[in-house]
Tab-separated table of C-alpha atoms in Angstrom:
chain	number	residue	atom	x	y	z
A	1	MET	CA	142.340	156.729	85.281
A	2	ASN	CA	139.906	158.379	87.734
A	3	GLU	CA	139.359	155.777	91.081
A	4	THR	CA	136.070	155.442	90.342
A	5	LEU	CA	136.946	153.288	86.904
A	6	LYS	CA	140.464	151.794	88.263
A	7	ARG	CA	137.890	150.245	90.866
A	8	THR	CA	135.662	149.081	88.053
A	9	LEU	CA	138.309	147.817	85.791
A	10	SER	CA	140.059	145.796	88.367
A	11	GLY	CA	136.734	144.721	90.338
A	12	ALA	CA	135.210	143.285	86.688
A	13	VAL	CA	138.784	141.461	86.149
A	14	TYR	CA	138.690	139.717	89.812
A	15	ILE	CA	135.141	138.704	88.899
A	16	ALA	CA	135.991	137.410	85.275
A	17	LEU	CA	138.469	135.173	86.428
A	18	LEU	CA	136.820	133.998	89.562
A	19	LEU	CA	134.244	132.795	87.715
A	20	THR	CA	135.909	131.531	84.940
A	21	SER	CA	138.581	129.400	87.180
A	22	ILE	CA	135.349	127.869	88.984
A	23	LEU	CA	133.399	127.470	85.609
A	24	PHE	CA	136.406	125.964	83.767
A	25	SER	CA	137.499	122.910	85.871
A	26	THR	CA	137.926	121.579	88.890
A	27	GLU	CA	141.827	122.118	88.958
A	28	SER	CA	141.040	125.548	87.835
A	29	PHE	CA	138.919	126.751	90.585
A	30	ILE	CA	141.620	124.740	93.641
A	31	ILE	CA	144.655	126.616	91.625
A	32	LEU	CA	143.198	129.597	91.439
A	33	PHE	CA	142.037	129.655	95.191
A	34	GLY	CA	146.001	127.684	95.828
A	35	VAL	CA	146.791	131.159	94.438
A	36	PHE	CA	144.641	133.397	96.360
A	37	LEU	CA	146.036	131.909	99.354
A	38	ILE	CA	149.478	132.503	98.925
A	39	ILE	CA	148.568	136.289	98.348
A	40	THR	CA	145.992	136.445	101.424
A	41	ILE	CA	149.295	134.984	103.933
A	42	TYR	CA	151.581	137.275	102.031
A	43	GLU	CA	149.204	139.990	102.766
A	44	PHE	CA	148.468	139.239	106.409
A	45	SER	CA	152.106	137.926	107.252
A	46	ASN	CA	152.783	142.097	106.097
A	47	ILE	CA	149.798	143.104	108.467
A	48	VAL	CA	151.135	141.203	111.751
A	49	ASN	CA	154.806	141.576	111.117
A	50	PHE	CA	154.924	137.797	110.832
A	51	ASN	CA	157.771	135.186	108.480
A	52	LYS	CA	156.472	135.259	104.747
A	53	VAL	CA	158.444	132.412	103.702
A	54	PHE	CA	157.645	130.487	106.540
A	55	ALA	CA	153.953	131.146	106.596
A	56	ILE	CA	153.831	130.992	102.520
A	57	LEU	CA	155.269	127.302	102.840
A	58	PHE	CA	153.822	126.399	105.405
A	59	GLY	CA	150.292	127.393	103.830
A	60	THR	CA	151.102	125.941	100.335
A	61	LEU	CA	152.151	123.086	101.622
A	62	LEU	CA	148.881	122.390	104.026
A	63	TYR	CA	147.033	122.932	101.269
A	64	THR	CA	148.303	121.536	98.757
A	65	ILE	CA	148.299	118.131	100.893
A	66	VAL	CA	145.061	117.892	102.157
A	67	ILE	CA	143.723	119.251	98.664
A	68	LEU	CA	145.755	116.043	96.773
A	69	ILE	CA	144.532	113.586	99.684
A	70	SER	CA	141.676	114.641	99.399
A	71	HIS	CA	140.510	114.880	96.340
A	72	TYR	CA	143.179	113.360	94.381
A	73	ASN	CA	144.301	110.036	96.395
A	74	LYS	CA	144.161	107.683	93.963
A	75	GLN	CA	146.588	109.546	91.247
A	76	THR	CA	148.779	110.798	94.218
A	77	SER	CA	149.038	107.341	95.083
A	78	ALA	CA	149.897	106.364	91.893
A	79	TYR	CA	152.046	108.615	91.090
A	80	LEU	CA	154.179	108.596	94.280
A	81	ASN	CA	154.823	104.595	93.668
A	82	ASP	CA	155.037	104.850	90.122
A	83	THR	CA	158.060	108.040	90.747
A	84	PHE	CA	159.658	106.552	93.673
A	85	LYS	CA	159.058	102.038	93.082
A	86	SER	CA	157.349	102.420	96.440
A	87	ASN	CA	153.856	100.677	97.598
A	88	LEU	CA	152.123	103.684	99.670
A	89	ASP	CA	148.926	103.564	100.340
A	90	LEU	CA	147.639	107.054	101.766
A	91	GLU	CA	143.706	106.133	101.918
A	92	THR	CA	142.719	108.357	104.773
A	93	ASN	CA	139.131	108.935	106.457
A	94	ILE	CA	138.662	112.007	104.482
A	95	GLN	CA	135.332	112.293	107.328
A	96	GLN	CA	137.597	112.220	110.054
A	97	LEU	CA	140.197	114.354	108.556
A	98	ASP	CA	137.000	117.182	107.854
A	99	LEU	CA	136.268	116.658	111.501
A	100	VAL	CA	139.725	117.625	112.807
A	101	LEU	CA	140.594	120.217	110.571
A	102	LEU	CA	137.016	122.232	110.999
A	103	ALA	CA	137.461	121.746	114.865
A	104	ILE	CA	140.834	123.647	114.554
A	105	THR	CA	139.272	125.967	112.295
A	106	LEU	CA	136.755	126.861	114.833
A	107	VAL	CA	138.401	127.213	118.024
A	108	VAL	CA	140.317	130.245	115.677
A	109	SER	CA	137.818	131.296	114.936
A	110	VAL	CA	136.399	131.659	118.220
A	111	LYS	CA	139.447	133.508	118.977
A	112	CYS	CA	139.513	135.912	116.691
A	113	ILE	CA	135.695	136.647	117.862
A	114	ILE	CA	137.385	137.270	120.858
A	115	PHE	CA	140.316	139.262	119.269
A	116	LEU	CA	137.859	141.485	117.677
A	117	PHE	CA	135.384	142.405	120.964
A	118	TYR	CA	137.913	142.516	123.872
A	119	ASP	CA	139.255	146.007	123.183
A	120	SER	CA	142.486	144.692	125.813
A	121	VAL	CA	143.622	142.784	122.986
A	122	GLN	CA	145.346	145.247	120.795
A	123	LYS	CA	148.555	143.468	120.177
A	124	VAL	CA	148.446	139.989	118.262
A	125	SER	CA	151.571	137.443	120.141
A	126	ILE	CA	154.134	135.190	118.396
A	127	SER	CA	151.582	132.265	119.554
A	128	SER	CA	148.404	134.151	117.674
A	129	LYS	CA	150.105	134.754	114.726
A	130	TYR	CA	150.622	131.117	114.318
A	131	LEU	CA	146.935	130.432	115.380
A	132	TYR	CA	145.706	132.870	113.462
A	133	LEU	CA	148.022	131.535	109.926
A	134	LEU	CA	146.923	128.313	110.521
A	135	GLY	CA	142.715	128.466	111.261
A	136	TYR	CA	142.119	132.169	110.183
A	137	ILE	CA	143.672	132.419	106.563
A	138	THR	CA	144.698	128.473	105.561
A	139	LEU	CA	142.291	126.107	106.647
A	140	PRO	CA	139.545	128.145	105.378
A	141	PHE	CA	140.532	128.457	102.236
A	142	LEU	CA	140.591	124.604	102.282
A	143	PHE	CA	137.169	124.806	103.399
A	144	ILE	CA	135.827	126.978	100.652
A	145	VAL	CA	137.169	124.054	98.172
A	146	LYS	CA	135.641	121.159	100.319
A	147	ILE	CA	132.434	122.948	100.208
A	148	SER	CA	131.788	123.553	96.615
A	149	PHE	CA	131.645	119.555	96.384
A	150	GLY	CA	128.403	119.552	98.469
A	151	THR	CA	128.102	116.116	99.780
A	152	ASN	CA	129.829	114.461	96.337
A	153	ASP	CA	131.370	116.045	93.457
A	154	TYR	CA	132.514	119.589	92.275
A	155	ASN	CA	129.083	121.713	91.930
A	156	PRO	CA	130.348	124.912	90.623
A	157	LYS	CA	126.836	126.616	91.492
A	158	ILE	CA	127.296	125.731	95.338
A	159	ILE	CA	130.634	128.485	95.205
A	160	ILE	CA	129.367	130.835	92.793
A	161	GLY	CA	126.233	130.940	94.969
A	162	LEU	CA	128.209	132.107	97.797
A	163	PHE	CA	129.866	134.971	96.388
A	164	VAL	CA	126.931	135.665	94.984
A	165	LEU	CA	124.960	135.940	98.764
A	166	ILE	CA	128.358	137.402	99.980
A	167	TRP	CA	128.595	140.370	97.080
A	168	THR	CA	124.772	140.778	97.432
A	169	ASN	CA	125.065	141.031	101.446
A	170	ASP	CA	128.437	143.407	100.932
A	171	THR	CA	126.785	145.661	98.187
A	172	PHE	CA	123.683	146.263	100.002
A	173	ALA	CA	124.783	146.720	103.448
A	174	TYR	CA	126.310	149.644	102.087
A	175	LEU	CA	123.918	151.353	100.187
A	176	VAL	CA	121.220	150.766	103.132
A	177	GLY	CA	123.632	152.117	105.013
A	178	LYS	CA	124.717	155.103	103.640
A	179	SER	CA	121.165	156.135	102.935
A	180	MET	CA	119.461	155.356	105.832
A	181	GLY	CA	122.377	154.356	108.264
A	182	LYS	CA	122.029	156.114	111.325
A	183	HIS	CA	123.213	153.809	114.261
A	184	LYS	CA	127.077	152.595	114.119
A	185	LEU	CA	127.113	148.368	114.043
A	186	PHE	CA	130.602	148.602	115.732
A	187	GLU	CA	132.233	152.079	115.456
A	188	ARG	CA	135.649	151.422	116.796
A	189	VAL	CA	136.502	149.181	114.547
A	190	SER	CA	134.664	150.319	111.614
A	191	PRO	CA	133.251	153.708	111.791
A	192	LYS	CA	131.124	153.687	108.775
A	193	LYS	CA	129.393	150.353	109.206
A	194	THR	CA	125.784	150.721	110.500
A	195	ILE	CA	122.914	148.207	112.184
A	196	GLU	CA	120.545	149.616	109.413
A	197	GLY	CA	123.114	149.098	106.563
A	198	PHE	CA	123.434	144.820	108.524
A	199	LEU	CA	119.767	143.993	108.543
A	200	GLY	CA	119.215	145.583	104.427
A	201	GLY	CA	122.410	143.062	103.822
A	202	MET	CA	120.611	140.509	105.318
A	203	PHE	CA	117.314	141.046	104.448
A	204	PHE	CA	119.009	141.138	100.300
A	205	ALA	CA	120.786	138.230	100.846
A	206	ALA	CA	118.122	136.275	102.035
A	207	PHE	CA	116.290	137.287	99.282
A	208	ALA	CA	118.841	136.353	97.247
A	209	GLY	CA	118.777	132.557	98.463
A	210	PHE	CA	115.790	132.169	97.642
A	211	LEU	CA	116.085	133.231	93.737
A	212	ILE	CA	119.584	131.439	93.837
A	213	SER	CA	117.481	128.369	95.118
A	214	LYS	CA	114.387	128.636	92.610
A	215	LEU	CA	116.226	130.325	89.305
A	216	TYR	CA	120.095	129.037	89.713
A	217	ILE	CA	119.924	126.006	91.847
A	218	GLN	CA	117.029	124.712	90.000
A	219	PRO	CA	116.392	121.526	92.531
A	220	ASN	CA	113.741	118.624	91.686
A	221	PRO	CA	110.235	119.792	93.008
A	222	ALA	CA	109.808	117.341	95.291
A	223	PHE	CA	112.812	118.995	96.766
A	224	SER	CA	111.844	122.869	96.193
A	225	SER	CA	110.961	123.820	99.611
A	226	LYS	CA	113.407	122.631	101.290
A	227	SER	CA	116.467	124.273	99.049
A	228	ILE	CA	114.830	127.381	99.954
A	229	LEU	CA	115.114	127.001	103.227
A	230	ILE	CA	118.425	125.610	102.946
A	231	TRP	CA	119.861	128.769	100.625
A	232	THR	CA	117.757	131.621	102.955
A	233	ILE	CA	119.820	129.725	105.909
A	234	ILE	CA	122.848	129.620	104.414
A	235	ALA	CA	122.038	133.398	102.994
A	236	LEU	CA	121.631	134.790	106.885
A	237	ILE	CA	124.848	132.710	107.780
A	238	VAL	CA	126.910	134.493	104.964
A	239	SER	CA	124.727	138.047	106.616
A	240	ILE	CA	126.027	137.317	109.665
A	241	PHE	CA	129.501	135.756	109.870
A	242	GLY	CA	130.683	137.553	106.724
A	243	THR	CA	130.055	140.809	108.772
A	244	ILE	CA	131.962	138.973	111.491
A	245	GLY	CA	134.623	138.283	109.110
A	246	ASP	CA	135.124	141.990	107.899
A	247	LEU	CA	135.219	142.941	111.232
A	248	ILE	CA	138.118	141.247	112.244
A	249	GLU	CA	139.962	141.758	109.556
A	250	SER	CA	139.645	145.888	110.216
A	251	LYS	CA	140.497	145.488	113.628
A	252	PHE	CA	143.661	143.296	112.622
A	253	LYS	CA	144.417	146.710	110.075
A	254	ARG	CA	143.611	148.914	112.886
A	255	ILE	CA	145.994	147.799	115.253
A	256	ALA	CA	148.676	147.564	112.017
A	257	GLY	CA	147.768	151.474	111.378
A	258	ILE	CA	147.081	150.955	107.778
A	259	LYS	CA	143.896	151.180	105.042
A	260	ASP	CA	144.309	148.162	102.939
A	261	SER	CA	145.717	144.715	103.514
A	262	GLY	CA	147.420	145.466	99.698
A	263	SER	CA	147.278	146.732	96.374
A	264	ILE	CA	147.234	144.593	94.258
A	265	MET	CA	143.446	145.403	93.241
A	266	PRO	CA	143.052	149.105	92.196
A	267	GLY	CA	140.479	151.003	94.476
A	268	HIS	CA	139.691	147.554	96.172
A	269	GLY	CA	142.820	147.031	98.374
A	270	GLY	CA	144.787	143.378	98.525
A	271	ILE	CA	143.067	139.651	98.348
A	272	LEU	CA	142.194	139.091	101.612
A	273	ASP	CA	140.130	142.558	101.285
A	274	ARG	CA	138.139	140.879	99.005
A	275	LEU	CA	138.005	137.408	100.489
A	276	ASP	CA	137.696	138.571	104.025
A	277	SER	CA	133.798	137.500	104.844
A	278	VAL	CA	134.365	134.036	102.928
A	279	ILE	CA	137.766	133.033	104.535
A	280	PHE	CA	135.321	133.290	108.054
A	281	VAL	CA	132.178	132.283	106.445
A	282	ALA	CA	133.160	128.894	104.625
A	283	PRO	CA	134.241	127.109	107.858
A	284	ILE	CA	130.714	127.977	109.113
A	285	ILE	CA	128.895	126.986	105.952
A	286	PHE	CA	130.553	123.383	105.545
A	287	LEU	CA	130.035	122.607	109.035
A	288	PHE	CA	126.027	123.647	108.210
A	289	TYR	CA	126.382	120.982	105.324
A	290	GLN	CA	127.765	118.133	108.044
A	291	ILE	CA	125.110	118.434	110.340
A	292	LEU	CA	122.521	119.133	107.142
A	293	TYR	CA	123.744	115.337	105.712
A	294	TYR	CA	124.031	113.357	109.326
A	295	VAL	CA	120.086	114.844	109.762
A	296	SER	CA	119.244	113.797	106.470
């Protein structure tokens, strides 16, 4: 099987699996991204030479506990009380929990950006490995789930729209960069990325944001102009921070001396290679939603 066919087939399987899980039910979406989290932790642990067993147990437990407390509080309390004949009350201030988790994630995101831009940082310390496991890998997966709920109930259109924007940005950044790219964006980390490709990806992502709002989200007429503005801003966030997320993963791989984070997707690499943009973007999108909620 040639490389192009292999890449096409594995990409099609990935997209089909992703869309099916998102559209089938809330639970299938949460479970799939729980599986993606485990694979991503495994791949990241290989890259930074971290204890895989501890990392996977830590990440899986944190993801499961926060999801159960945030979205299945009553069911979890009832199950535990029935099983252990207890009288537990897991009632939690979800907004405060989210803000604490978001603050941690944003602090680690800043650390990731410093790691990216400072050439002197060519080694990942032990303490940094723990921080990256928490705020660069595990918590962003929680925010991928949380932004899919919008301001209330699970809405698959939000997460599908986000992935469409990421795919649009990546595709057109590649196409524009390949055909018109002359000026390198960040050559020492990713030699193939160009400024022209970055701007091209941003332009087409913004246009995709407009189309998503008008044709897919289809808001009430009174909210239409605001929805277009929101999705255009989301597209710009995706383009800027998605590119940074991609570069950060490239820096980790460059230090480790590897090309791909894994080989689970023939022709594409690992799951981290596929999700490096979305895990860096998700906390920023969640922050944007919180700002919208408080100012509206």
